[in-house]
Amino acid sequence: MDNFKISSVNFVHWLANDVNVKISPKIEVADFRDLNQGRCVMATDDIALDEVLFEIPRESILNIETCELSKKYPEAKERLYDGVGHWEGLIIVLLYELRVCGKESRWWPYFEVFPTKENMNGLMYWNDEELKHLEPSLVLQRIGKDSAEEMFETVKELIQDFGIQDESMKSITWDDFVFVASVIMSYSFDVEDYEEEEEDDDEENDDDDDALVEIVHGGENPSVRDDKSLKSMIPLADTLNADTKKCNANLMYDEHSLKMHAIKPIAKGEQVYNLYGEHPNSEILRRYGYVEEDGSKYDFGEVPLATIDKVLQTEFSQINKVDDLLVQVYDAIRTDDTVQENLEFEDIVVDSCECYVDGEVPSECALLLQIVVVLLQIPNIGTFTPEEVIRYVQRVSKKCFQLLGSGKMTKRCDEIWKLCIIERLKDYNVDPNLDIQKLHTTRNISELRHVMADVMLKCEVASLTACKDAFNAKFKLIEDQKLLNNILKRKVEEEAPEPKKKRARKNKK
């Protein structure tokens, strides 16, 4: 056997004999390298709905509670719970197990089945030429190398603050950090902390598997004790591949163990799939380094606000300095108290609008476009003072919120949206002869990444195309002038002087 197979055999033996994992005889760890899928879990017999595929004791998962670092440095354990975020904590824990404990680590047979750096395909590992294949996808803006570099410096400072004396922990490199962070990104789970729950049963648990900060995505990083969950590495559970359309198993937690249940019948010879989250292919590629060849169930493309502005500037070019006017309008929507109240404090000015493969477009995007399209049709809007613009934004935002709430939209808004989709699709240049089978057959890493990029872009194009008629399908279209008349009439009524009251005539005697 080659090293890959030897590591698999040792891993399964370790699971069953050293860390007390109960494994159903109906599954096995299989070798799918010939399909570029590495290890996976296969059904060796028919599996019924809700059947338990394996059960893992909580003490056999790796996190800040079970790690060797917390045993050797008890004072560091409290810091890991209270003063450090989930990501930094598990990164330090995993670095310690790999670099300090090494082969003496309780989890070494598990580490032996980790992917090598050469097999990591998350976007942090792509070179500049490979990343260019992802253009024009906005996923390029979410790689977050700057955020990762900041966390790398934080991790090094924490290692020093913890007083960890082991020399190998003082020489952590950027490559070490990226590898461990990428492994955590790809394979970790957020496990509810029952011990913390028992100590404070009355507090609401706001656990959200997708809300925790990610190494390359910025955002607030809650402490473990605040969040009441443990970011953990779970042997065998992370061996399952994931697929948004083929998912047939789910990991469920109880007080003492974690159990993988079949959520639908699984036939003998079928692969067992988990679900990593409701992610589009672009996010699956960014986080996990692969794509679903027939597209994710949750795919979307994005129309940048800059593209919408470009279309608006072209369609309303008769307005003097229309680009400056749009800036005024967006600023008023973001900051004016009356407008915010009219919109029920929804943040509708975003950098891009998501267009889902099922033809759904967020209501916030529809509302923003409707407000702007109506405003730009108001006579002489380009000559208004900033104060007048704000007053009109206040009035129009209220009317448009009511209009869309009643299931209606103006025809011009629908037309502008179609033009926005057409303009965005011009950015894409997807190979019409894309050979998707290369996802499984090529052994050249750069070629594989090129194909994955093309598959991802193809999914974004399909999503954008599906949303071209999204507003026409969702709303009843009305004439723009009808809404404009209502708005302008109200304006005239508000500015007209109040009629003088006639004095009652006195009766003459």
Short mmCIF file of C-alpha atoms in Angstrom, two decimals:
data_model
loop_
_atom_site.label_atom_id
_atom_site.label_comp_id
_atom_site.label_asym_id
_atom_site.label_seq_id
_atom_site.Cartn_x
_atom_site.Cartn_y
_atom_site.Cartn_z
CA MET A 1 0.00 0.00 0.00
CA ASP A 2 1.09 3.58 -0.62
CA ASN A 3 1.32 6.11 2.20
CA PHE A 4 -2.18 7.45 1.47
CA LYS A 5 -3.76 4.04 2.02
CA ILE A 6 -1.57 3.24 5.01
CA SER A 7 -2.62 6.52 6.64
CA SER A 8 -6.29 5.70 5.99
CA VAL A 9 -5.97 2.26 7.58
CA ASN A 10 -4.15 3.67 10.62
CA PHE A 11 -6.74 6.44 10.94
CA VAL A 12 -9.71 4.05 10.98
CA HIS A 13 -7.92 1.78 13.47
CA TRP A 14 -7.20 4.79 15.70
CA LEU A 15 -10.84 5.91 15.55
CA ALA A 16 -12.21 2.57 16.65
CA ASN A 17 -9.53 1.52 19.14
CA ASP A 18 -7.97 4.67 20.59
CA VAL A 19 -10.65 7.35 20.72
CA ASN A 20 -13.75 5.16 21.06
CA VAL A 21 -15.58 6.18 17.90
CA LYS A 22 -18.46 3.82 17.16
CA ILE A 23 -18.55 3.22 13.40
CA SER A 24 -21.38 1.49 11.59
CA PRO A 25 -20.28 -1.60 9.62
CA LYS A 26 -22.32 -0.15 6.75
CA ILE A 27 -19.75 2.55 5.89
CA GLU A 28 -16.07 2.72 5.01
CA VAL A 29 -13.43 5.35 4.32
CA ALA A 30 -12.82 5.15 0.56
CA ASP A 31 -10.08 6.38 -1.76
CA PHE A 32 -11.44 8.69 -4.47
CA ARG A 33 -8.17 10.17 -5.66
CA ASP A 34 -8.93 8.98 -9.17
CA LEU A 35 -11.75 11.56 -9.19
CA ASN A 36 -9.70 14.29 -7.46
CA GLN A 37 -11.84 13.88 -4.34
CA GLY A 38 -9.30 12.40 -1.92
CA ARG A 39 -10.84 10.44 0.93
CA CYS A 40 -14.59 10.10 1.31
CA VAL A 41 -17.12 7.92 3.13
CA MET A 42 -19.03 5.25 1.19
CA ALA A 43 -22.02 3.10 2.06
CA THR A 44 -21.12 -0.61 1.97
CA ASP A 45 -24.73 -1.63 2.61
CA ASP A 46 -28.15 0.00 2.37
CA ILE A 47 -28.65 2.61 5.09
CA ALA A 48 -32.08 3.58 6.37
CA LEU A 49 -33.39 7.05 7.17
CA ASP A 50 -32.10 8.35 10.54
CA GLU A 51 -29.65 5.47 10.95
CA VAL A 52 -26.53 6.45 12.90
CA LEU A 53 -23.41 6.16 10.76
CA PHE A 54 -20.94 6.88 13.55
CA GLU A 55 -20.82 8.34 17.04
CA ILE A 56 -17.90 10.39 18.41
CA PRO A 57 -17.43 11.08 22.14
CA ARG A 58 -16.99 14.77 22.93
CA GLU A 59 -13.64 14.09 24.54
CA SER A 60 -12.38 12.72 21.20
CA ILE A 61 -12.81 15.94 19.25
CA LEU A 62 -10.02 18.51 19.25
CA ASN A 63 -10.64 21.98 20.65
CA ILE A 64 -9.44 24.29 23.43
CA GLU A 65 -11.08 22.07 26.03
CA THR A 66 -9.42 18.77 25.04
CA CYS A 67 -6.05 19.94 23.72
CA GLU A 68 -2.62 19.29 25.22
CA LEU A 69 -1.89 23.01 25.45
CA SER A 70 -4.67 23.52 28.02
CA LYS A 71 -3.25 20.66 30.09
CA LYS A 72 0.32 21.93 30.08
CA TYR A 73 -0.59 25.62 30.46
CA PRO A 74 -3.79 25.74 32.60
CA GLU A 75 -3.66 29.52 32.77
CA ALA A 76 -3.74 29.67 29.00
CA LYS A 77 -6.98 27.70 28.96
CA GLU A 78 -8.85 30.53 30.66
CA ARG A 79 -7.44 32.98 28.16
CA LEU A 80 -8.55 30.69 25.33
CA TYR A 81 -12.08 30.79 26.72
CA ASP A 82 -12.34 34.47 27.62
CA GLY A 83 -9.70 36.56 25.91
CA VAL A 84 -9.32 34.95 22.50
CA GLY A 85 -11.66 34.43 19.58
CA HIS A 86 -12.60 31.06 18.16
CA TRP A 87 -10.23 31.25 15.24
CA GLU A 88 -7.13 32.38 17.10
CA GLY A 89 -7.74 29.82 19.81
CA LEU A 90 -8.06 26.79 17.55
CA ILE A 91 -5.16 27.94 15.37
CA ILE A 92 -2.87 28.08 18.40
CA VAL A 93 -4.16 24.72 19.64
CA LEU A 94 -3.57 23.01 16.30
CA LEU A 95 -0.13 24.57 15.88
CA TYR A 96 0.83 23.30 19.32
CA GLU A 97 -0.35 19.76 18.60
CA LEU A 98 1.44 19.66 15.25
CA ARG A 99 4.71 21.40 16.12
CA VAL A 100 5.25 20.63 19.81
CA CYS A 101 3.48 17.33 20.40
CA GLY A 102 4.09 15.96 16.90
CA LYS A 103 3.89 12.17 16.77
CA GLU A 104 3.22 12.11 20.51
CA SER A 105 -0.05 13.95 19.99
CA ARG A 106 -3.16 11.97 20.77
CA TRP A 107 -4.50 13.05 17.37
CA TRP A 108 -1.43 12.23 15.27
CA PRO A 109 -3.14 9.47 13.19
CA TYR A 110 -5.82 12.06 12.45
CA PHE A 111 -3.23 14.63 11.37
CA GLU A 112 -1.72 12.05 9.05
CA VAL A 113 -4.85 12.18 6.87
CA PHE A 114 -4.86 15.99 6.64
CA PRO A 115 -4.31 17.26 3.10
CA THR A 116 -0.80 18.41 2.26
CA LYS A 117 -0.06 22.01 1.36
CA GLU A 118 0.33 20.89 -2.24
CA ASN A 119 -3.24 19.60 -2.24
CA MET A 120 -4.85 22.70 -0.73
CA ASN A 121 -6.96 24.61 -3.25
CA GLY A 122 -8.52 27.36 -1.14
CA LEU A 123 -8.03 30.75 -2.78
CA MET A 124 -5.27 31.72 -0.35
CA TYR A 125 -3.10 29.19 -2.21
CA TRP A 126 -3.79 30.46 -5.73
CA ASN A 127 -1.13 32.56 -7.44
CA ASP A 128 -1.90 35.85 -9.20
CA GLU A 129 -2.18 34.26 -12.63
CA GLU A 130 -4.61 31.64 -11.36
CA LEU A 131 -6.69 34.27 -9.54
CA LYS A 132 -7.11 36.20 -12.80
CA HIS A 133 -9.23 33.32 -14.09
CA LEU A 134 -11.82 34.27 -11.45
CA GLU A 135 -12.45 37.71 -12.95
CA PRO A 136 -14.98 39.35 -12.92
CA SER A 137 -16.38 37.53 -9.88
CA LEU A 138 -16.54 39.58 -6.69
CA VAL A 139 -15.19 36.58 -4.78
CA LEU A 140 -11.80 38.14 -5.50
CA GLN A 141 -12.71 40.88 -3.03
CA ARG A 142 -13.39 38.32 -0.31
CA ILE A 143 -10.11 36.42 -0.25
CA GLY A 144 -8.98 38.67 2.59
CA LYS A 145 -5.22 38.27 2.67
CA ASP A 146 -4.88 41.51 4.64
CA SER A 147 -7.21 40.20 7.35
CA ALA A 148 -5.26 36.96 7.48
CA GLU A 149 -1.98 38.82 7.91
CA GLU A 150 -3.46 40.79 10.81
CA MET A 151 -4.57 37.59 12.50
CA PHE A 152 -1.14 36.04 11.93
CA GLU A 153 0.42 38.88 13.92
CA THR A 154 -2.23 38.48 16.63
CA VAL A 155 -1.53 34.74 16.93
CA LYS A 156 2.20 35.35 17.32
CA GLU A 157 1.55 37.93 20.05
CA LEU A 158 -0.82 35.57 21.88
CA ILE A 159 1.72 32.75 21.83
CA GLN A 160 4.19 35.09 23.50
CA ASP A 161 1.61 36.39 25.99
CA PHE A 162 0.64 32.84 26.98
CA GLY A 163 4.23 32.21 28.06
CA ILE A 164 4.58 29.16 25.82
CA GLN A 165 8.25 28.25 26.12
CA ASP A 166 8.51 25.65 23.37
CA GLU A 167 10.94 26.96 20.76
CA SER A 168 8.99 25.53 17.84
CA MET A 169 6.04 27.77 18.77
CA LYS A 170 8.24 30.86 18.66
CA SER A 171 9.22 30.28 15.04
CA ILE A 172 5.78 30.02 13.44
CA THR A 173 5.95 31.11 9.80
CA TRP A 174 3.35 32.61 7.50
CA ASP A 175 3.18 29.30 5.61
CA ASP A 176 2.54 27.42 8.87
CA PHE A 177 -0.23 29.83 9.76
CA VAL A 178 -1.93 29.73 6.35
CA PHE A 179 -1.88 25.93 6.29
CA VAL A 180 -3.43 25.53 9.74
CA ALA A 181 -5.96 28.30 9.13
CA SER A 182 -6.93 26.72 5.80
CA VAL A 183 -7.39 23.32 7.42
CA ILE A 184 -9.65 24.89 10.04
CA MET A 185 -11.54 26.81 7.35
CA SER A 186 -12.14 23.58 5.42
CA TYR A 187 -12.72 21.03 8.15
CA SER A 188 -13.77 22.58 11.48
CA PHE A 189 -17.23 22.51 13.05
CA ASP A 190 -18.86 24.84 15.57
CA VAL A 191 -19.97 22.60 18.42
CA GLU A 192 -22.38 23.77 21.08
CA ASP A 193 -20.66 23.85 24.46
CA TYR A 194 -22.94 21.96 26.83
CA GLU A 195 -20.81 22.77 29.87
CA GLU A 196 -21.25 26.48 29.25
CA GLU A 197 -24.97 26.00 28.57
CA GLU A 198 -25.50 24.31 31.92
CA GLU A 199 -23.83 27.16 33.80
CA ASP A 200 -26.22 29.74 32.36
CA ASP A 201 -29.41 28.11 31.18
CA ASP A 202 -31.44 31.31 31.11
CA GLU A 203 -29.38 33.11 28.51
CA GLU A 204 -30.51 32.79 24.92
CA ASN A 205 -28.06 30.88 22.75
CA ASP A 206 -27.60 32.75 19.49
CA ASP A 207 -25.43 30.07 17.89
CA ASP A 208 -25.19 30.43 14.14
CA ASP A 209 -22.78 28.12 12.35
CA ASP A 210 -22.20 30.69 9.62
CA ALA A 211 -21.98 33.80 11.84
CA LEU A 212 -18.60 33.14 13.38
CA VAL A 213 -15.72 35.19 12.08
CA GLU A 214 -13.65 33.58 9.36
CA ILE A 215 -9.97 33.83 8.93
CA VAL A 216 -10.17 35.72 5.65
CA HIS A 217 -13.46 37.48 5.99
CA GLY A 218 -13.06 40.03 8.79
CA GLY A 219 -15.88 40.86 11.17
CA GLU A 220 -16.42 40.71 14.90
CA ASN A 221 -14.78 37.80 16.69
CA PRO A 222 -16.69 36.77 19.84
CA SER A 223 -14.96 34.91 22.65
CA VAL A 224 -15.75 31.25 23.22
CA ARG A 225 -17.51 31.88 26.51
CA ASP A 226 -19.61 34.66 24.98
CA ASP A 227 -20.62 32.54 22.02
CA LYS A 228 -21.15 29.31 23.99
CA SER A 229 -19.71 27.10 21.31
CA LEU A 230 -16.38 25.44 20.61
CA LYS A 231 -14.79 25.59 17.19
CA SER A 232 -13.57 22.02 16.88
CA MET A 233 -11.84 19.52 14.65
CA ILE A 234 -13.99 16.37 14.44
CA PRO A 235 -12.21 13.25 13.14
CA LEU A 236 -14.18 11.22 10.56
CA ALA A 237 -17.01 13.80 10.41
CA ASP A 238 -14.74 15.96 8.25
CA THR A 239 -13.91 13.02 5.97
CA LEU A 240 -17.35 13.29 4.37
CA ASN A 241 -17.45 15.31 1.18
CA ALA A 242 -20.20 17.91 0.94
CA ASP A 243 -22.75 18.66 -1.74
CA THR A 244 -25.68 21.08 -1.58
CA LYS A 245 -27.86 18.85 -3.76
CA LYS A 246 -26.71 15.38 -2.70
CA CYS A 247 -26.53 15.90 1.07
CA ASN A 248 -27.78 12.74 2.79
CA ALA A 249 -26.27 12.96 6.28
CA ASN A 250 -26.13 15.47 9.11
CA LEU A 251 -24.10 15.74 12.32
CA MET A 252 -26.23 16.06 15.45
CA TYR A 253 -25.05 16.87 18.97
CA ASP A 254 -26.08 15.72 22.41
CA GLU A 255 -24.50 16.19 25.81
CA HIS A 256 -21.95 13.37 25.56
CA SER A 257 -21.36 12.73 21.87
CA LEU A 258 -21.81 13.76 18.25
CA LYS A 259 -23.69 11.47 15.90
CA MET A 260 -23.81 11.43 12.10
CA HIS A 261 -27.36 10.55 11.05
CA ALA A 262 -28.64 9.60 7.62
CA ILE A 263 -31.25 12.22 6.67
CA LYS A 264 -32.48 10.11 3.76
CA PRO A 265 -32.02 6.46 2.70
CA ILE A 266 -28.53 5.80 1.29
CA ALA A 267 -28.07 2.91 -1.10
CA LYS A 268 -25.12 0.54 -1.05
CA GLY A 269 -22.28 2.00 -3.12
CA GLU A 270 -23.40 5.61 -2.71
CA GLN A 271 -21.17 8.27 -1.24
CA VAL A 272 -22.21 9.84 2.07
CA TYR A 273 -22.45 13.63 1.79
CA ASN A 274 -22.66 16.30 4.45
CA LEU A 275 -23.55 19.98 3.97
CA TYR A 276 -21.02 22.71 4.80
CA GLY A 277 -23.60 25.49 4.57
CA GLU A 278 -25.89 27.27 2.12
CA HIS A 279 -23.02 28.54 -0.02
CA PRO A 280 -22.72 29.33 -3.74
CA ASN A 281 -19.91 27.75 -5.73
CA SER A 282 -17.83 30.92 -5.38
CA GLU A 283 -17.89 30.64 -1.60
CA ILE A 284 -17.36 26.88 -1.67
CA LEU A 285 -14.25 27.48 -3.75
CA ARG A 286 -13.01 30.27 -1.50
CA ARG A 287 -13.47 28.33 1.72
CA TYR A 288 -12.97 24.70 0.75
CA GLY A 289 -11.06 24.65 -2.52
CA TYR A 290 -13.49 22.77 -4.77
CA VAL A 291 -16.66 23.40 -6.82
CA GLU A 292 -19.83 21.45 -7.44
CA GLU A 293 -19.68 20.62 -11.14
CA ASP A 294 -23.42 21.03 -11.78
CA GLY A 295 -23.65 24.14 -9.64
CA SER A 296 -24.58 24.74 -6.03
CA LYS A 297 -28.20 24.79 -4.98
CA TYR A 298 -27.43 28.22 -3.51
CA ASP A 299 -25.52 29.79 -6.41
CA PHE A 300 -25.75 33.49 -7.07
CA GLY A 301 -24.14 36.11 -9.26
CA GLU A 302 -23.64 39.72 -8.23
CA VAL A 303 -24.46 43.03 -9.87
CA PRO A 304 -22.10 45.66 -8.39
CA LEU A 305 -23.58 49.00 -7.43
CA ALA A 306 -21.05 50.50 -9.85
CA THR A 307 -22.73 48.61 -12.72
CA ILE A 308 -26.15 49.89 -11.68
CA ASP A 309 -24.74 53.43 -11.54
CA LYS A 310 -23.27 53.05 -15.02
CA VAL A 311 -26.64 52.07 -16.46
CA LEU A 312 -28.42 54.87 -14.62
CA GLN A 313 -25.90 57.45 -15.82
CA THR A 314 -26.41 56.30 -19.40
CA GLU A 315 -30.20 56.15 -19.25
CA PHE A 316 -30.50 59.53 -17.50
CA SER A 317 -27.62 61.31 -19.18
CA GLN A 318 -29.81 64.40 -19.72
CA ILE A 319 -29.49 65.18 -16.01
CA ASN A 320 -26.58 67.46 -15.24
CA LYS A 321 -23.96 65.71 -13.08
CA VAL A 322 -26.16 62.66 -12.55
CA ASP A 323 -23.22 60.84 -10.92
CA ASP A 324 -23.01 63.48 -8.18
CA LEU A 325 -26.75 63.31 -7.73
CA LEU A 326 -26.58 59.54 -7.17
CA VAL A 327 -23.99 60.08 -4.45
CA GLN A 328 -26.33 62.56 -2.75
CA VAL A 329 -29.23 60.13 -2.97
CA TYR A 330 -27.27 57.19 -1.55
CA ASP A 331 -25.94 59.33 1.29
CA ALA A 332 -29.47 60.50 2.16
CA ILE A 333 -30.76 56.92 2.15
CA ARG A 334 -27.94 55.83 4.46
CA THR A 335 -28.01 58.71 6.93
CA ASP A 336 -31.29 60.63 6.94
CA ASP A 337 -33.43 59.71 9.95
CA THR A 338 -36.73 60.21 8.15
CA VAL A 339 -35.66 58.05 5.22
CA GLN A 340 -34.38 55.36 7.56
CA GLU A 341 -37.71 55.36 9.38
CA ASN A 342 -39.58 55.14 6.07
CA LEU A 343 -37.50 52.08 5.15
CA GLU A 344 -37.94 50.53 8.60
CA PHE A 345 -34.19 50.93 9.08
CA GLU A 346 -33.29 48.43 6.35
CA ASP A 347 -29.81 48.95 4.87
CA ILE A 348 -30.58 48.98 1.16
CA VAL A 349 -27.45 50.68 -0.22
CA VAL A 350 -25.01 47.78 -0.59
CA ASP A 351 -21.91 47.25 -2.71
CA SER A 352 -23.57 44.60 -4.85
CA CYS A 353 -26.90 42.92 -5.45
CA GLU A 354 -27.09 39.14 -5.23
CA CYS A 355 -28.95 37.35 -8.02
CA TYR A 356 -29.83 33.78 -7.07
CA VAL A 357 -29.99 30.85 -9.44
CA ASP A 358 -33.66 30.30 -8.58
CA GLY A 359 -34.47 33.76 -9.95
CA GLU A 360 -34.75 35.50 -6.61
CA VAL A 361 -33.40 39.03 -6.05
CA PRO A 362 -33.31 40.54 -2.54
CA SER A 363 -36.12 43.02 -1.88
CA GLU A 364 -33.57 45.59 -0.71
CA CYS A 365 -32.10 45.73 -4.21
CA ALA A 366 -35.52 46.17 -5.80
CA LEU A 367 -36.39 48.95 -3.37
CA LEU A 368 -33.15 50.87 -3.91
CA LEU A 369 -33.50 50.72 -7.68
CA GLN A 370 -37.15 51.79 -7.56
CA ILE A 371 -36.37 54.80 -5.37
CA VAL A 372 -33.52 55.96 -7.60
CA VAL A 373 -35.40 55.42 -10.87
CA VAL A 374 -38.36 57.46 -9.63
CA LEU A 375 -36.15 60.26 -8.33
CA LEU A 376 -34.29 60.55 -11.62
CA GLN A 377 -37.60 61.03 -13.46
CA ILE A 378 -38.64 64.03 -11.38
CA PRO A 379 -38.53 67.13 -13.61
CA ASN A 380 -35.44 69.31 -13.10
CA ILE A 381 -34.08 67.07 -10.34
CA GLY A 382 -30.55 67.94 -11.47
CA THR A 383 -31.07 71.61 -10.49
CA PHE A 384 -32.28 70.94 -6.94
CA THR A 385 -30.33 72.02 -3.88
CA PRO A 386 -29.03 69.27 -1.52
CA GLU A 387 -31.82 70.14 0.90
CA GLU A 388 -34.45 69.73 -1.83
CA VAL A 389 -32.93 66.41 -2.88
CA ILE A 390 -33.18 65.11 0.69
CA ARG A 391 -36.83 66.19 0.95
CA TYR A 392 -37.63 64.33 -2.26
CA VAL A 393 -35.73 61.24 -1.11
CA GLN A 394 -37.84 61.28 2.04
CA ARG A 395 -41.07 61.46 0.07
CA VAL A 396 -40.08 58.99 -2.65
CA SER A 397 -38.65 56.41 -0.22
CA LYS A 398 -41.95 56.29 1.63
CA LYS A 399 -44.02 55.93 -1.55
CA CYS A 400 -41.73 53.27 -3.05
CA PHE A 401 -41.67 51.26 0.18
CA GLN A 402 -45.48 51.22 0.10
CA LEU A 403 -45.56 50.44 -3.62
CA LEU A 404 -43.30 47.38 -3.44
CA GLY A 405 -45.03 46.27 -0.26
CA SER A 406 -48.27 46.11 -2.24
CA GLY A 407 -46.58 43.91 -4.86
CA LYS A 408 -46.17 46.60 -7.52
CA MET A 409 -43.22 48.18 -9.35
CA THR A 410 -42.92 50.75 -12.11
CA LYS A 411 -42.19 49.65 -15.68
CA ARG A 412 -39.14 51.88 -15.98
CA CYS A 413 -37.57 50.25 -12.92
CA ASP A 414 -38.06 46.82 -14.46
CA GLU A 415 -36.50 48.05 -17.72
CA ILE A 416 -33.49 49.50 -15.91
CA TRP A 417 -32.97 46.24 -14.02
CA LYS A 418 -32.89 44.24 -17.26
CA LEU A 419 -30.27 46.65 -18.61
CA CYS A 420 -28.22 46.19 -15.43
CA ILE A 421 -28.19 42.40 -15.91
CA ILE A 422 -27.21 42.78 -19.57
CA GLU A 423 -24.42 45.19 -18.64
CA ARG A 424 -23.10 42.87 -15.94
CA LEU A 425 -23.11 39.85 -18.24
CA LYS A 426 -20.81 41.75 -20.62
CA ASP A 427 -18.07 41.41 -17.99
CA TYR A 428 -18.04 37.60 -18.31
CA ASN A 429 -16.23 35.54 -20.90
CA VAL A 430 -17.00 31.91 -20.09
CA ASP A 431 -15.53 29.20 -22.31
CA PRO A 432 -18.48 27.67 -24.24
CA ASN A 433 -16.48 24.46 -24.70
CA LEU A 434 -15.76 24.00 -21.00
CA ASP A 435 -14.71 20.40 -20.31
CA ILE A 436 -16.13 19.86 -16.81
CA GLN A 437 -14.77 16.30 -16.71
CA LYS A 438 -11.31 17.77 -16.20
CA LEU A 439 -12.39 18.41 -12.61
CA HIS A 440 -11.92 14.67 -12.17
CA THR A 441 -9.29 13.75 -14.73
CA THR A 442 -6.59 16.42 -14.69
CA ARG A 443 -3.64 15.98 -12.34
CA ASN A 444 -2.17 19.39 -13.15
CA ILE A 445 -3.00 21.74 -10.27
CA SER A 446 -3.04 24.93 -12.37
CA GLU A 447 -5.29 23.34 -14.99
CA LEU A 448 -7.61 22.09 -12.25
CA ARG A 449 -7.86 25.59 -10.77
CA HIS A 450 -8.57 27.05 -14.20
CA VAL A 451 -11.42 24.59 -14.73
CA MET A 452 -12.82 25.26 -11.25
CA ALA A 453 -12.76 28.99 -11.99
CA ASP A 454 -14.63 28.45 -15.27
CA VAL A 455 -17.25 26.27 -13.56
CA MET A 456 -17.76 28.91 -10.89
CA LEU A 457 -18.09 31.71 -13.46
CA LYS A 458 -20.53 29.63 -15.49
CA CYS A 459 -22.69 29.29 -12.37
CA GLU A 460 -22.62 33.04 -11.80
CA VAL A 461 -23.68 33.68 -15.41
CA ALA A 462 -26.55 31.20 -15.04
CA SER A 463 -27.66 32.94 -11.83
CA LEU A 464 -27.55 36.41 -13.39
CA THR A 465 -29.45 35.20 -16.45
CA ALA A 466 -32.11 33.59 -14.26
CA CYS A 467 -32.73 36.96 -12.59
CA LYS A 468 -33.16 39.09 -15.70
CA ASP A 469 -36.96 38.85 -15.45
CA ALA A 470 -37.03 38.62 -11.64
CA PHE A 471 -38.97 41.85 -11.09
CA ASN A 472 -41.43 41.24 -13.90
CA ALA A 473 -42.21 37.84 -12.37
CA LYS A 474 -42.56 39.12 -8.81
CA PHE A 475 -44.31 42.47 -9.20
CA LYS A 476 -47.29 43.86 -11.05
CA LEU A 477 -45.85 46.58 -13.30
CA ILE A 478 -47.48 50.03 -13.36
CA GLU A 479 -46.87 53.19 -15.36
CA ASP A 480 -44.20 55.40 -13.82
CA GLN A 481 -46.22 58.54 -14.43
CA LYS A 482 -48.95 57.29 -12.11
CA LEU A 483 -46.52 57.20 -9.19
CA LEU A 484 -44.83 60.43 -10.23
CA ASN A 485 -48.16 62.26 -10.39
CA ASN A 486 -48.94 61.10 -6.90
CA ILE A 487 -45.57 62.31 -5.60
CA LEU A 488 -45.64 65.64 -7.44
CA LYS A 489 -49.27 66.30 -6.55
CA ARG A 490 -48.51 65.78 -2.89
CA LYS A 491 -45.58 68.19 -3.25
CA VAL A 492 -47.87 70.88 -4.73
CA GLU A 493 -50.43 70.34 -2.01
CA GLU A 494 -47.83 70.66 0.71
CA GLU A 495 -46.41 73.91 -0.69
CA ALA A 496 -49.70 75.59 -1.54
CA PRO A 497 -50.74 78.36 0.92
CA GLU A 498 -53.62 77.52 3.15
CA PRO A 499 -56.86 79.09 1.90
CA LYS A 500 -58.08 82.06 3.90
CA LYS A 501 -61.09 81.35 6.00
CA LYS A 502 -64.09 83.43 5.13
CA ARG A 503 -65.54 85.45 7.93
CA ALA A 504 -69.08 84.60 8.80
CA ARG A 505 -71.42 87.40 7.84
CA LYS A 506 -73.26 88.98 10.70
CA ASN A 507 -77.00 88.95 10.41
CA LYS A 508 -78.38 92.43 10.00
CA LYS A 509 -81.20 93.33 12.24
#
